[in-house]
Coordinates of C-alpha atoms in Angstrom, one line a residue:
Chain A
M1 CA -68.1 -22.8 8.2
T2 CA -65.9 -21.8 5.3
S3 CA -62.9 -19.6 5.7
Y4 CA -60.9 -17.9 2.9
I5 CA -58.2 -20.5 3.1
D6 CA -60.7 -23.3 2.4
Q7 CA -62.1 -21.4 -0.6
F8 CA -58.9 -20.0 -2.1
P9 CA -55.9 -21.8 -0.6
E10 CA -53.4 -20.5 -3.1
E11 CA -54.5 -16.9 -2.8
A12 CA -54.6 -17.2 1.0
R13 CA -50.9 -17.9 1.0
L14 CA -50.2 -14.8 -1.1
V15 CA -52.5 -12.6 1.1
K16 CA -50.8 -14.0 4.2
A17 CA -47.3 -13.2 2.8
A18 CA -48.3 -9.7 1.9
M19 CA -49.8 -9.1 5.4
V20 CA -46.7 -10.5 7.1
S21 CA -44.6 -8.1 5.0
A22 CA -46.8 -5.3 6.2
F23 CA -46.4 -6.3 9.8
L24 CA -42.6 -6.5 9.5
A25 CA -42.6 -3.0 8.2
L26 CA -44.9 -2.0 11.1
A27 CA -42.6 -3.5 13.7
V28 CA -39.5 -1.7 12.4
G29 CA -41.3 1.6 11.6
A30 CA -43.1 1.8 15.0
T31 CA -39.7 1.3 16.8
F32 CA -38.4 4.4 15.1
G33 CA -41.6 6.3 16.0
L34 CA -40.9 5.7 19.7
L35 CA -37.3 6.7 19.3
Q36 CA -38.3 9.9 17.6
V37 CA -40.9 10.9 20.2
L38 CA -38.2 10.3 23.0
H39 CA -35.6 12.2 21.0
R40 CA -37.7 15.3 20.0
T41 CA -38.9 15.9 23.5
G42 CA -35.3 15.4 24.9
M43 CA -36.4 12.6 27.2
V44 CA -34.0 9.9 26.0
R45 CA -31.6 10.3 23.1
V46 CA -30.4 7.1 21.6
L47 CA -29.7 8.6 18.2
S48 CA -27.6 11.6 17.3
S49 CA -29.6 14.5 16.0
A50 CA -28.1 14.0 12.6
D51 CA -29.3 10.4 12.6
Y52 CA -32.8 11.5 13.6
Y53 CA -33.5 12.4 10.0
T54 CA -32.5 8.9 8.8
A55 CA -34.9 7.5 11.5
L56 CA -37.6 9.8 10.3
T57 CA -37.2 8.7 6.7
A58 CA -37.3 5.0 7.8
H59 CA -40.4 5.7 9.9
G60 CA -42.2 7.5 7.0
V61 CA -41.3 5.1 4.2
L62 CA -41.8 1.9 6.2
L63 CA -45.2 2.9 7.7
A64 CA -46.7 5.3 5.2
L65 CA -45.7 3.3 2.1
T66 CA -44.6 -0.3 3.0
F67 CA -46.9 -1.2 5.8
T68 CA -50.0 0.4 4.3
I69 CA -49.5 -0.7 0.7
F70 CA -48.5 -4.3 1.5
F71 CA -51.6 -4.6 3.6
L72 CA -53.9 -3.1 1.0
V73 CA -52.7 -5.3 -1.8
A74 CA -53.5 -8.3 0.4
L75 CA -56.9 -6.8 1.2
F76 CA -57.8 -6.0 -2.4
T77 CA -56.7 -9.5 -3.5
W78 CA -59.1 -10.9 -0.9
G79 CA -61.8 -8.5 -2.0
I80 CA -61.5 -9.3 -5.7
T81 CA -61.4 -13.1 -5.3
T82 CA -64.1 -13.3 -2.6
S83 CA -66.6 -11.0 -4.2
L84 CA -66.2 -12.3 -7.7
D85 CA -65.9 -15.8 -6.4
R86 CA -63.1 -16.4 -8.7
N87 CA -59.4 -17.3 -8.6
L88 CA -56.6 -15.0 -9.8
P89 CA -55.7 -16.1 -13.4
S90 CA -52.2 -17.1 -12.5
M91 CA -50.6 -17.5 -9.1
R92 CA -47.1 -17.4 -10.6
F93 CA -48.0 -13.9 -12.0
A94 CA -49.4 -12.9 -8.7
W95 CA -46.3 -13.9 -6.8
G96 CA -44.4 -12.0 -9.5
W97 CA -46.0 -8.6 -8.5
Y98 CA -45.6 -9.4 -4.9
G99 CA -41.9 -10.2 -5.4
T100 CA -41.4 -7.0 -7.4
M101 CA -42.8 -5.0 -4.5
V102 CA -40.6 -6.8 -2.0
V103 CA -37.5 -6.2 -4.1
G104 CA -38.3 -2.5 -4.5
A105 CA -39.1 -2.1 -0.8
L106 CA -35.8 -3.8 0.2
M107 CA -33.7 -1.6 -2.1
A108 CA -35.2 1.6 -0.7
V109 CA -34.8 0.3 2.9
V110 CA -31.2 -0.8 2.4
A111 CA -30.4 2.7 1.1
I112 CA -32.1 4.3 4.1
F113 CA -30.5 2.1 6.7
A114 CA -27.0 2.6 5.3
G115 CA -27.4 6.1 6.5
F116 CA -26.9 5.0 10.1
L117 CA -23.4 3.6 9.4
T118 CA -20.4 5.9 10.1
E119 CA -18.8 4.6 7.0
P120 CA -21.5 3.6 4.6
P121 CA -20.5 1.3 1.7
T122 CA -20.1 2.7 -1.7
L123 CA -22.2 1.6 -4.6
L124 CA -22.2 3.0 -8.1
G125 CA -19.5 5.4 -7.0
E126 CA -21.6 7.0 -4.3
E127 CA -22.0 6.4 -0.6
L128 CA -25.2 4.6 0.2
S129 CA -27.6 7.0 2.1
A130 CA -31.1 8.2 1.7
S131 CA -32.0 10.6 4.6
V132 CA -34.4 12.5 2.5
L133 CA -37.6 12.0 4.5
F134 CA -40.8 10.5 3.1
T135 CA -41.2 13.3 0.6
F136 CA -37.7 13.2 -0.8
Y137 CA -37.8 16.9 -1.8
A138 CA -34.9 18.1 -4.0
P139 CA -32.3 19.4 -3.3
L140 CA -32.1 16.7 -0.7
Q141 CA -30.5 13.9 -2.6
A142 CA -30.6 10.1 -2.0
H143 CA -28.6 7.3 -3.4
P144 CA -30.0 6.1 -6.8
L145 CA -30.8 2.7 -5.1
F146 CA -33.5 4.5 -3.0
Y147 CA -35.2 6.1 -6.0
L148 CA -34.9 2.9 -8.1
G149 CA -36.3 0.9 -5.2
L150 CA -39.3 3.2 -4.8
A151 CA -40.0 3.1 -8.6
I152 CA -39.9 -0.7 -8.6
F153 CA -42.2 -0.9 -5.6
V154 CA -44.7 1.3 -7.3
I155 CA -44.5 -0.7 -10.6
G156 CA -45.2 -3.8 -8.5
T157 CA -48.5 -2.2 -7.3
W158 CA -49.4 -1.3 -10.9
I159 CA -49.0 -4.9 -12.0
A160 CA -51.1 -6.0 -9.0
G161 CA -53.8 -3.7 -10.2
Y162 CA -53.6 -5.2 -13.7
D163 CA -54.0 -8.6 -12.1
W164 CA -57.2 -7.6 -10.4
F165 CA -58.6 -5.9 -13.5
R166 CA -58.0 -9.0 -15.7
T167 CA -59.7 -11.2 -13.0
Y168 CA -62.6 -8.7 -13.2
W169 CA -62.6 -8.7 -17.1
A170 CA -62.8 -12.5 -17.1
W171 CA -65.7 -12.5 -14.6
K172 CA -67.5 -9.8 -16.7
R173 CA -67.2 -12.0 -19.8
D174 CA -68.9 -14.8 -17.8
N175 CA -71.5 -12.6 -16.1
P176 CA -72.2 -9.8 -18.7
D177 CA -75.5 -8.7 -17.1
E178 CA -74.5 -8.7 -13.4
R179 CA -73.6 -5.6 -11.4
T180 CA -70.0 -5.5 -10.2
P181 CA -70.0 -6.7 -6.6
L182 CA -69.2 -3.8 -4.1
P183 CA -65.8 -5.0 -2.8
A184 CA -64.5 -5.5 -6.4
F185 CA -65.9 -2.1 -7.4
M186 CA -64.1 -0.5 -4.5
A187 CA -60.8 -2.1 -5.3
L188 CA -61.0 -1.3 -9.0
T189 CA -61.9 2.4 -8.6
T190 CA -59.2 2.8 -6.0
M191 CA -56.7 1.2 -8.4
L192 CA -57.8 3.6 -11.2
F193 CA -56.9 6.7 -9.3
W194 CA -53.7 5.1 -8.1
W195 CA -52.5 4.6 -11.6
L196 CA -53.4 8.1 -12.6
S197 CA -51.7 9.7 -9.5
S198 CA -48.7 7.5 -9.1
A199 CA -47.7 8.4 -12.7
G200 CA -46.7 11.8 -11.3
V201 CA -44.2 10.4 -8.8
A202 CA -43.0 7.9 -11.3
I203 CA -42.1 10.7 -13.7
A204 CA -40.5 12.7 -10.8
I205 CA -38.3 9.7 -10.0
V206 CA -37.5 8.2 -13.4
V207 CA -37.1 11.4 -15.5
F208 CA -35.7 13.8 -12.9
L209 CA -34.5 12.5 -9.5
L210 CA -32.9 9.2 -10.6
P211 CA -30.8 10.8 -13.5
W212 CA -29.8 13.6 -11.2
S213 CA -28.6 11.2 -8.5
L214 CA -26.8 9.2 -11.1
G215 CA -25.0 12.3 -12.3
I216 CA -26.5 12.2 -15.8
V217 CA -28.1 15.6 -15.2
D218 CA -26.6 18.3 -13.0
S219 CA -29.7 19.8 -11.5
V220 CA -33.5 19.5 -11.2
N221 CA -36.2 22.1 -10.9
P222 CA -37.1 21.5 -7.2
L223 CA -40.6 23.1 -7.5
L224 CA -41.4 20.8 -10.5
T225 CA -40.3 17.6 -8.6
R226 CA -42.2 18.7 -5.5
T227 CA -45.3 19.4 -7.5
L228 CA -45.1 16.0 -9.2
F229 CA -44.6 14.4 -5.8
W230 CA -47.8 16.0 -4.5
F231 CA -49.6 15.1 -7.7
F232 CA -49.3 11.6 -6.2
G233 CA -48.9 12.7 -2.6
H234 CA -52.5 13.5 -1.8
A235 CA -54.0 10.6 -3.8
V236 CA -51.7 8.2 -2.0
V237 CA -53.5 9.1 1.3
Y238 CA -56.7 7.9 -0.3
F239 CA -54.9 4.9 -1.6
W240 CA -54.4 4.1 2.1
L241 CA -57.8 5.2 3.2
M242 CA -60.0 3.5 0.6
P243 CA -59.1 0.0 1.9
A244 CA -60.1 1.2 5.4
Y245 CA -63.3 2.6 4.0
M246 CA -63.9 -0.8 2.3
L247 CA -63.6 -2.6 5.7
W248 CA -66.0 0.0 7.3
Y249 CA -68.5 -0.5 4.5
I250 CA -68.4 -4.3 4.2
L251 CA -67.3 -5.7 7.6
L252 CA -68.5 -3.2 10.2
P253 CA -72.3 -3.6 9.4
K254 CA -71.9 -7.4 9.5
L255 CA -70.1 -7.3 12.8
S256 CA -72.8 -5.0 14.2
G257 CA -75.4 -7.6 13.3
G258 CA -76.9 -5.5 10.5
K259 CA -76.7 -4.7 6.8
L260 CA -75.0 -2.0 4.8
F261 CA -77.5 0.9 4.6
S262 CA -76.9 1.7 1.0
D263 CA -74.9 0.1 -1.7
P264 CA -75.5 3.0 -4.2
L265 CA -74.2 5.6 -1.7
A266 CA -71.0 3.5 -1.2
R267 CA -70.5 3.4 -5.0
V268 CA -71.0 7.2 -5.2
V269 CA -68.4 7.7 -2.6
F270 CA -65.7 5.7 -4.4
V271 CA -66.5 7.4 -7.7
L272 CA -66.1 10.8 -6.0
F273 CA -62.7 9.7 -4.7
L274 CA -61.7 8.5 -8.2
L275 CA -62.6 11.9 -9.6
L276 CA -61.1 14.2 -6.9
S277 CA -58.2 12.4 -5.3
T278 CA -55.5 13.7 -7.7
P279 CA -56.5 17.3 -8.7
T280 CA -56.1 18.3 -5.0
G281 CA -52.4 17.8 -4.5
I282 CA -51.4 21.4 -4.6
H283 CA -53.2 22.0 -1.3
H284 CA -50.0 20.6 0.2
Q285 CA -48.1 23.5 -1.5
Y286 CA -50.2 26.5 -0.3
M287 CA -47.0 28.0 1.1
D288 CA -44.8 27.3 -2.0
P289 CA -43.8 30.4 -3.9
G290 CA -43.9 29.9 -7.6
I291 CA -47.5 28.6 -7.8
A292 CA -50.1 31.4 -8.4
E293 CA -52.8 31.9 -5.8
G294 CA -55.5 31.3 -8.4
F295 CA -54.4 27.7 -9.1
K296 CA -54.2 27.1 -5.3
F297 CA -57.8 28.4 -5.1
I298 CA -59.0 25.9 -7.7
V299 CA -57.4 23.1 -5.7
M300 CA -58.9 24.3 -2.5
V301 CA -62.4 24.1 -4.1
N302 CA -61.7 20.6 -5.2
T303 CA -60.5 19.7 -1.7
M304 CA -63.6 21.0 -0.1
F305 CA -65.7 18.9 -2.5
L306 CA -63.7 15.9 -1.2
L307 CA -65.3 16.4 2.2
L308 CA -68.5 15.2 0.7
P309 CA -67.7 11.6 0.2
S310 CA -66.2 11.4 3.7
L311 CA -69.4 12.9 5.2
L312 CA -71.4 10.4 3.1
T313 CA -69.3 7.6 4.5
A314 CA -69.9 8.9 8.1
F315 CA -73.6 8.7 7.5
T316 CA -73.7 5.4 5.7
V317 CA -71.4 3.5 8.0
V318 CA -73.0 4.9 11.3
A319 CA -76.5 4.2 9.9
S320 CA -75.4 0.6 9.1
M321 CA -74.1 0.1 12.6
E322 CA -77.3 1.5 14.0
H323 CA -79.3 -0.9 11.9
G324 CA -77.4 -3.8 13.5
A325 CA -77.8 -2.4 17.0
R326 CA -81.6 -2.0 16.5
Q327 CA -81.9 -5.5 15.0
R328 CA -80.4 -6.7 18.3
G329 CA -82.9 -4.9 20.4
G330 CA -81.3 -1.4 20.6
T331 CA -83.7 1.4 21.3
G332 CA -83.7 5.2 22.0
K333 CA -81.8 8.0 20.3
L334 CA -78.4 7.0 21.7
R335 CA -79.0 3.9 23.9
W336 CA -78.7 1.6 20.8
L337 CA -74.9 2.3 21.0
G338 CA -74.7 0.0 24.0
K339 CA -76.0 -2.9 21.8
L340 CA -73.0 -2.9 19.6
P341 CA -70.4 -5.7 20.0
W342 CA -67.9 -3.6 22.0
R343 CA -66.1 -6.7 23.2
D344 CA -65.1 -7.8 19.7
P345 CA -61.7 -6.2 19.0
V346 CA -62.4 -6.3 15.2
F347 CA -65.5 -4.1 15.7
T348 CA -64.1 -1.9 18.4
G349 CA -60.9 -1.2 16.7
M350 CA -62.6 -0.1 13.5
A351 CA -65.3 1.9 15.3
L352 CA -62.7 3.8 17.4
S353 CA -60.6 4.5 14.3
G354 CA -63.7 5.9 12.6
L355 CA -64.3 8.1 15.7
L356 CA -60.7 9.6 15.5
F357 CA -61.1 10.0 11.8
A358 CA -64.0 12.3 12.6
A359 CA -61.7 14.4 14.7
A360 CA -59.2 14.4 11.8
G361 CA -61.9 15.8 9.6
F362 CA -61.8 19.0 11.7
S363 CA -58.0 19.4 11.4
G364 CA -58.2 18.5 7.8
M365 CA -60.7 21.3 7.1
I366 CA -58.2 23.7 8.7
N367 CA -55.4 22.3 6.6
A368 CA -57.5 22.6 3.4
G369 CA -58.4 26.3 3.8
M370 CA -55.8 28.5 2.0
N371 CA -55.7 31.3 4.6
I372 CA -55.9 29.3 7.8
N373 CA -53.4 26.8 6.5
Y374 CA -50.8 29.5 6.9
L375 CA -51.2 29.2 10.7
V376 CA -50.4 25.5 10.8
H377 CA -48.2 24.9 7.8
N378 CA -45.1 22.8 8.5
T379 CA -45.9 22.8 12.2
F380 CA -46.4 19.8 14.6
W381 CA -50.2 20.3 13.9
I382 CA -49.8 18.5 10.5
V383 CA -48.0 15.6 12.2
G384 CA -51.0 15.4 14.6
H385 CA -53.4 15.4 11.7
F386 CA -51.9 12.6 9.8
H387 CA -51.4 10.4 12.8
L388 CA -55.2 10.6 13.2
T389 CA -55.7 9.8 9.5
V390 CA -53.1 7.3 8.3
G391 CA -51.9 6.6 11.8
T392 CA -55.3 5.7 13.2
A393 CA -58.1 5.6 10.6
V394 CA -55.9 3.5 8.4
A395 CA -53.5 1.7 10.7
L396 CA -55.9 0.9 13.5
T397 CA -58.5 -0.3 11.0
F398 CA -55.9 -2.6 9.4
M399 CA -54.8 -3.9 12.8
A400 CA -58.3 -4.6 13.9
G401 CA -59.0 -6.1 10.4
S402 CA -56.0 -8.4 10.9
Y403 CA -57.8 -10.0 13.8
W404 CA -60.4 -11.1 11.2
F405 CA -58.1 -11.7 8.2
I406 CA -55.3 -13.7 9.9
P407 CA -57.8 -16.4 11.0
Q408 CA -59.2 -16.3 7.4
V409 CA -55.9 -16.9 5.7
T410 CA -54.5 -19.4 8.2
G411 CA -57.7 -21.2 9.4
K412 CA -56.5 -20.6 13.0
P413 CA -58.7 -18.8 15.5
L414 CA -57.5 -15.5 17.1
W415 CA -55.1 -16.3 19.9
N416 CA -56.5 -14.0 22.6
R417 CA -59.6 -11.8 22.2
T418 CA -58.8 -9.8 25.3
A419 CA -55.3 -9.0 24.1
G420 CA -56.8 -7.7 20.9
L421 CA -59.3 -5.6 22.7
V422 CA -56.6 -4.1 25.0
Q423 CA -54.4 -3.4 22.0
V424 CA -57.0 -1.4 20.0
L425 CA -58.0 0.5 23.2
L426 CA -54.4 1.4 23.9
W427 CA -53.9 2.6 20.4
F428 CA -56.9 4.8 20.6
L429 CA -55.9 6.2 24.0
G430 CA -52.2 6.7 23.0
M431 CA -53.2 8.5 19.8
V432 CA -55.7 10.8 21.6
F433 CA -52.8 12.0 23.9
M434 CA -50.1 12.2 21.3
S435 CA -52.2 13.7 18.5
N436 CA -54.0 16.2 20.6
A437 CA -50.7 17.4 22.0
M438 CA -49.2 17.6 18.5
H439 CA -52.1 19.7 17.3
R440 CA -51.8 22.1 20.2
A441 CA -48.0 22.4 19.9
G442 CA -48.5 23.2 16.2
L443 CA -50.8 26.1 17.2
L444 CA -47.9 27.4 19.3
G445 CA -45.7 27.3 16.2
V446 CA -43.6 24.3 17.2
P447 CA -42.1 23.1 13.9
R448 CA -42.3 19.5 12.5
R449 CA -39.4 17.6 11.0
T450 CA -36.8 18.7 13.3
A451 CA -34.7 16.9 15.9
E452 CA -34.2 20.0 17.9
P453 CA -37.5 21.9 18.1
Q454 CA -36.4 24.1 21.0
Y455 CA -34.2 27.1 20.3
E456 CA -32.1 29.2 22.7
N457 CA -33.5 32.6 23.5
F458 CA -36.9 31.7 22.2
A459 CA -39.8 30.1 24.0
F460 CA -43.0 28.8 22.7
E461 CA -45.9 30.2 24.8
G462 CA -49.3 28.7 25.0
A463 CA -52.5 30.2 26.3
I464 CA -53.2 27.0 28.2
G465 CA -50.5 24.6 29.4
S466 CA -46.8 24.6 28.7
V467 CA -44.4 23.0 26.2
G468 CA -43.3 20.7 29.0
E469 CA -46.9 19.5 29.5
L470 CA -47.3 19.0 25.7
D471 CA -44.0 17.0 25.5
A472 CA -45.1 14.8 28.4
Q473 CA -48.4 14.0 26.5
V474 CA -46.5 13.2 23.3
V475 CA -44.2 10.9 25.2
L476 CA -47.1 9.2 27.1
G477 CA -49.0 8.8 23.8
G478 CA -46.0 7.5 21.9
T479 CA -45.2 5.0 24.6
L480 CA -48.8 3.7 24.7
L481 CA -48.7 3.3 20.9
A482 CA -45.4 1.3 21.2
I483 CA -46.9 -1.0 23.8
S484 CA -50.0 -1.4 21.6
T485 CA -47.8 -2.3 18.6
I486 CA -46.0 -5.0 20.7
I487 CA -49.3 -6.5 21.9
F488 CA -50.6 -6.5 18.2
L489 CA -47.5 -8.3 16.9
V490 CA -47.5 -10.9 19.8
T491 CA -51.2 -11.6 19.1
I492 CA -50.6 -12.1 15.4
V493 CA -47.5 -14.3 15.9
M494 CA -49.3 -16.4 18.5
T495 CA -52.3 -16.8 16.3
M496 CA -50.2 -17.9 13.4
L497 CA -48.4 -20.4 15.6
G498 CA -51.6 -21.8 17.0
D499 CA -53.7 -24.8 15.8
R500 CA -56.4 -24.8 13.2
G501 CA -59.9 -24.4 14.6
E502 CA -63.2 -22.6 14.3
V503 CA -63.0 -19.3 12.5
P504 CA -65.7 -16.9 11.1
D505 CA -67.2 -17.5 7.7
N506 CA -65.5 -15.7 4.8
S507 CA -68.4 -13.4 4.0
Y508 CA -69.3 -9.7 4.1
A509 CA -72.3 -7.6 4.9
G510 CA -75.5 -7.7 2.9
T511 CA -77.3 -4.5 1.9
L512 CA -80.6 -2.9 2.9
S513 CA -80.6 -1.0 -0.4
G514 CA -78.6 -3.1 -2.9
P515 CA -76.9 -2.6 -6.3
E516 CA -80.3 -3.0 -8.0
H517 CA -81.1 0.5 -6.6
S518 CA -77.9 2.1 -8.0
P519 CA -77.9 3.7 -11.4
A520 CA -76.0 1.5 -13.9
I521 CA -73.9 4.5 -14.9
L522 CA -72.1 4.3 -11.6
D523 CA -70.4 1.1 -12.8
N524 CA -69.1 2.8 -16.0
L525 CA -65.5 3.0 -15.0
K526 CA -64.4 4.4 -18.4
L527 CA -66.6 7.4 -18.1
W528 CA -65.4 8.2 -14.5
T529 CA -61.8 7.8 -15.5
A530 CA -62.2 10.1 -18.4
I531 CA -63.8 12.8 -16.2
A532 CA -61.0 12.3 -13.6
L533 CA -58.4 12.9 -16.4
V534 CA -60.2 16.1 -17.5
L535 CA -60.2 17.4 -13.9
I536 CA -56.5 16.6 -13.6
V537 CA -55.7 18.4 -16.8
L538 CA -57.7 21.4 -15.5
A539 CA -56.0 21.5 -12.2
Y540 CA -52.4 20.7 -13.2
S541 CA -51.7 21.8 -16.8
L542 CA -51.3 25.5 -16.2
P543 CA -49.4 25.3 -12.9
L544 CA -47.0 22.8 -14.4
A545 CA -46.5 24.8 -17.5
A546 CA -45.8 27.9 -15.4
I547 CA -43.4 26.1 -13.2
V548 CA -41.4 24.7 -16.2
Q549 CA -41.5 28.1 -18.0
R550 CA -40.1 29.9 -15.0
G551 CA -37.7 27.3 -13.7
G552 CA -36.9 25.0 -16.6
L553 CA -37.3 21.3 -16.7
F554 CA -33.9 20.7 -15.1
G555 CA -33.5 24.0 -13.3
P556 CA -33.1 27.5 -14.7
G557 CA -31.9 27.6 -18.3
I558 CA -30.6 24.4 -19.8
D559 CA -27.3 24.3 -17.8
G560 CA -28.6 21.3 -15.9
I561 CA -28.6 19.0 -18.9
T562 CA -25.2 19.7 -20.3
R563 CA -24.4 16.0 -20.2
V564 CA -27.5 15.2 -22.2
L565 CA -27.0 17.8 -24.9
P566 CA -23.9 16.4 -26.6
P567 CA -25.5 13.0 -27.5
I568 CA -28.7 14.8 -28.6
D569 CA -26.4 17.1 -30.7
T570 CA -24.8 14.1 -32.2
I571 CA -28.1 12.4 -33.1
G572 CA -29.4 15.8 -34.5
G573 CA -26.2 16.0 -36.6
L574 CA -26.8 12.5 -37.9
V575 CA -30.4 13.2 -38.8
E576 CA -29.4 16.3 -40.6
W577 CA -26.7 14.5 -42.5
V578 CA -29.2 11.7 -43.5
V579 CA -31.9 14.2 -44.5
G580 CA -29.3 16.3 -46.3
R581 CA -28.3 13.3 -48.5
Chain B
M1 CA -73.3 -8.0 23.4
S2 CA -72.0 -11.0 21.4
Q3 CA -71.2 -14.0 23.4
P4 CA -67.6 -14.1 24.7
T5 CA -67.2 -17.6 23.3
D6 CA -67.9 -16.5 19.7
P7 CA -64.7 -16.1 17.6
P8 CA -64.1 -12.4 17.1
G9 CA -65.5 -11.1 13.8
T10 CA -68.5 -13.4 14.0
P11 CA -71.7 -11.7 13.2
P12 CA -73.9 -12.0 16.2
D13 CA -76.8 -13.8 14.5
S14 CA -77.9 -15.4 17.7
A15 CA -78.5 -12.1 19.3
I16 CA -80.7 -10.7 16.5
E17 CA -84.1 -10.1 18.0
R18 CA -86.0 -8.7 14.9
E19 CA -85.4 -8.2 11.2
L20 CA -85.6 -4.5 10.2
T21 CA -86.2 -3.9 6.5
H22 CA -85.2 -0.8 4.6
D23 CA -88.6 0.9 5.1
E24 CA -88.9 -0.1 8.8
F25 CA -85.4 1.3 9.7
D26 CA -85.3 5.0 10.6
P27 CA -81.7 6.0 11.4
I28 CA -82.6 8.6 14.0
G29 CA -79.6 7.8 16.2
T30 CA -77.3 8.5 13.2
A31 CA -79.0 11.8 12.7
V32 CA -78.4 12.7 16.4
L33 CA -74.7 11.7 16.3
I34 CA -74.1 13.6 13.1
T35 CA -75.8 16.7 14.5
L36 CA -73.6 16.4 17.6
Y37 CA -70.5 16.2 15.3
F38 CA -71.7 19.2 13.4
L39 CA -72.2 21.2 16.6
I40 CA -68.7 20.2 17.8
L41 CA -67.2 21.4 14.4
V42 CA -69.0 24.7 14.7
G43 CA -67.7 25.1 18.3
M44 CA -64.2 24.3 17.2
W45 CA -64.3 26.8 14.4
L46 CA -65.4 29.5 16.8
F47 CA -62.7 28.5 19.2
T48 CA -60.1 28.7 16.4
Y49 CA -61.3 32.1 15.4
F50 CA -60.9 33.5 19.0
V51 CA -57.5 31.8 19.6
E52 CA -55.9 32.4 16.3
F53 CA -57.3 35.6 14.9
L54 CA -58.2 37.6 17.9
G55 CA -55.3 36.3 19.9
N56 CA -52.6 37.4 17.5
G57 CA -51.7 40.7 15.8
P58 CA -52.5 41.5 12.2
T59 CA -50.7 39.5 9.5
V60 CA -48.8 41.6 7.0
V61 CA -49.5 40.5 3.4
G62 CA -47.6 41.8 0.5
V63 CA -44.4 43.9 0.2
I64 CA -43.5 46.4 2.8
G65 CA -41.9 49.1 1.0

């Protein structure tokens, strides 16, 4: 038996540190989730309604960015080293990018948490606060520390990507004729679209929002910074989701006792995500005035194409599970399902998260349609949708995966299998209640992102049930999720405190149809990146040009950059003087 | 079912009764599940149509002048 810590002891320490960082973010972020559920429904109010937005910001940033991304850098580091059977070139460098991410995350979190204080400390001449929600739309303004922290965090992930790529390049030099192993291929394609898309949010932060919060420029063009946010904002959901897909493709078949149905199909899926993740962001802005309908239509078409790789995944992953079940004696059209290892929390957690992701596929199709999106935009429906996607497909897969990874990186067996199984079942059940009620409430028009969703002299009326019943379901679901999180954290801590023992081998699923069946062009990352760039230019150049033309780079006219103009004038004068001589 | 004594995440090799190669494996169960999913999607779309479009008044688009 060889676990990851035996093969890669140095890397295992890094993977463990990144996972622990993710779990810390989960612990704090989930606490705010429970507080929000209780507050919104009016059951128990610990926070003031003004502080609700600070809590909501912390919940969004800690769970959607910190928890997910710390976990996925750990996962990709594992995937690259295990599948290439190769160490990272320099552990000092690797700890460097991890440290960069930690520093960035802490800066953003400090700025957010200062918002809870009645008298927040002053830094750089401004009060610390960042109650701007996960999307930090202007004109909501945060303290510069928040923007700077986010930028540093993202830069940390960029360096991590470079580290994986140089490991891959070194492997390629030694193995010029071999196909890229699937886990490495998945990590690299994901990283490519992350670089492309996160450039958008980096520009929004560094060029516009940070100078604005520092007082260097007086204003920004809110539609421009929003559009740059969503340039990254939809791709980031695939940045969370691709690691979950990776686990479904390479671990689920093995746990089922079978093999991955098709390596080539898996590669096609990841290439499609590289191509289409970014030129779809404007579908979050269907209701934004200032972007022409035609541009929105192009983005809708791109989005509908994105259903394809997810449907391919549904087929490949389920077929791989079926292969395992039939190898273990499963028969019939559906009876084989009973032969799957449902008592294994790693398997069950991932399978259930896949099931809820199928439900999210339906609400996603509603969101993606330009006309029907108008019915649900900015309602509680959207919150229900992304708690099925990032909140279950990603989070539950990561939690179930942790029951496999923590033994790998510590050499210690899982503390309690039953606790793990109860945990994943509770998460599934809690999310079914909470998310279903959120979707239905959205159809009644209940808004999202508000501490006080009920108004005087106005009642939301449902065809079936009542707002009280929906609120009760949201609270029930949220409470089950909080209990599930506690059981998860206890299981992880107890596992890490345990003694070393027998753990599963560090290996992943074999394939029925292997890389030898996939066309070599699929591994041509330069080609796919070039096509991805062309699609981004097609989808974004005209809308961005129109937004800047109408609203200016820094708001209408050039009034916003009065403080920048004098130094530019001086430089211009100098140049003129030099040229004149 | 894998044995309760196996560490979680262990492939249940011991329980494998037969090896199925690529050509021997016919994922008919997957086809059944995906067909069910497709039927559920169609049903949900029909439901949405009745609830949201027939249940509400017409939506005014454009400028009312």
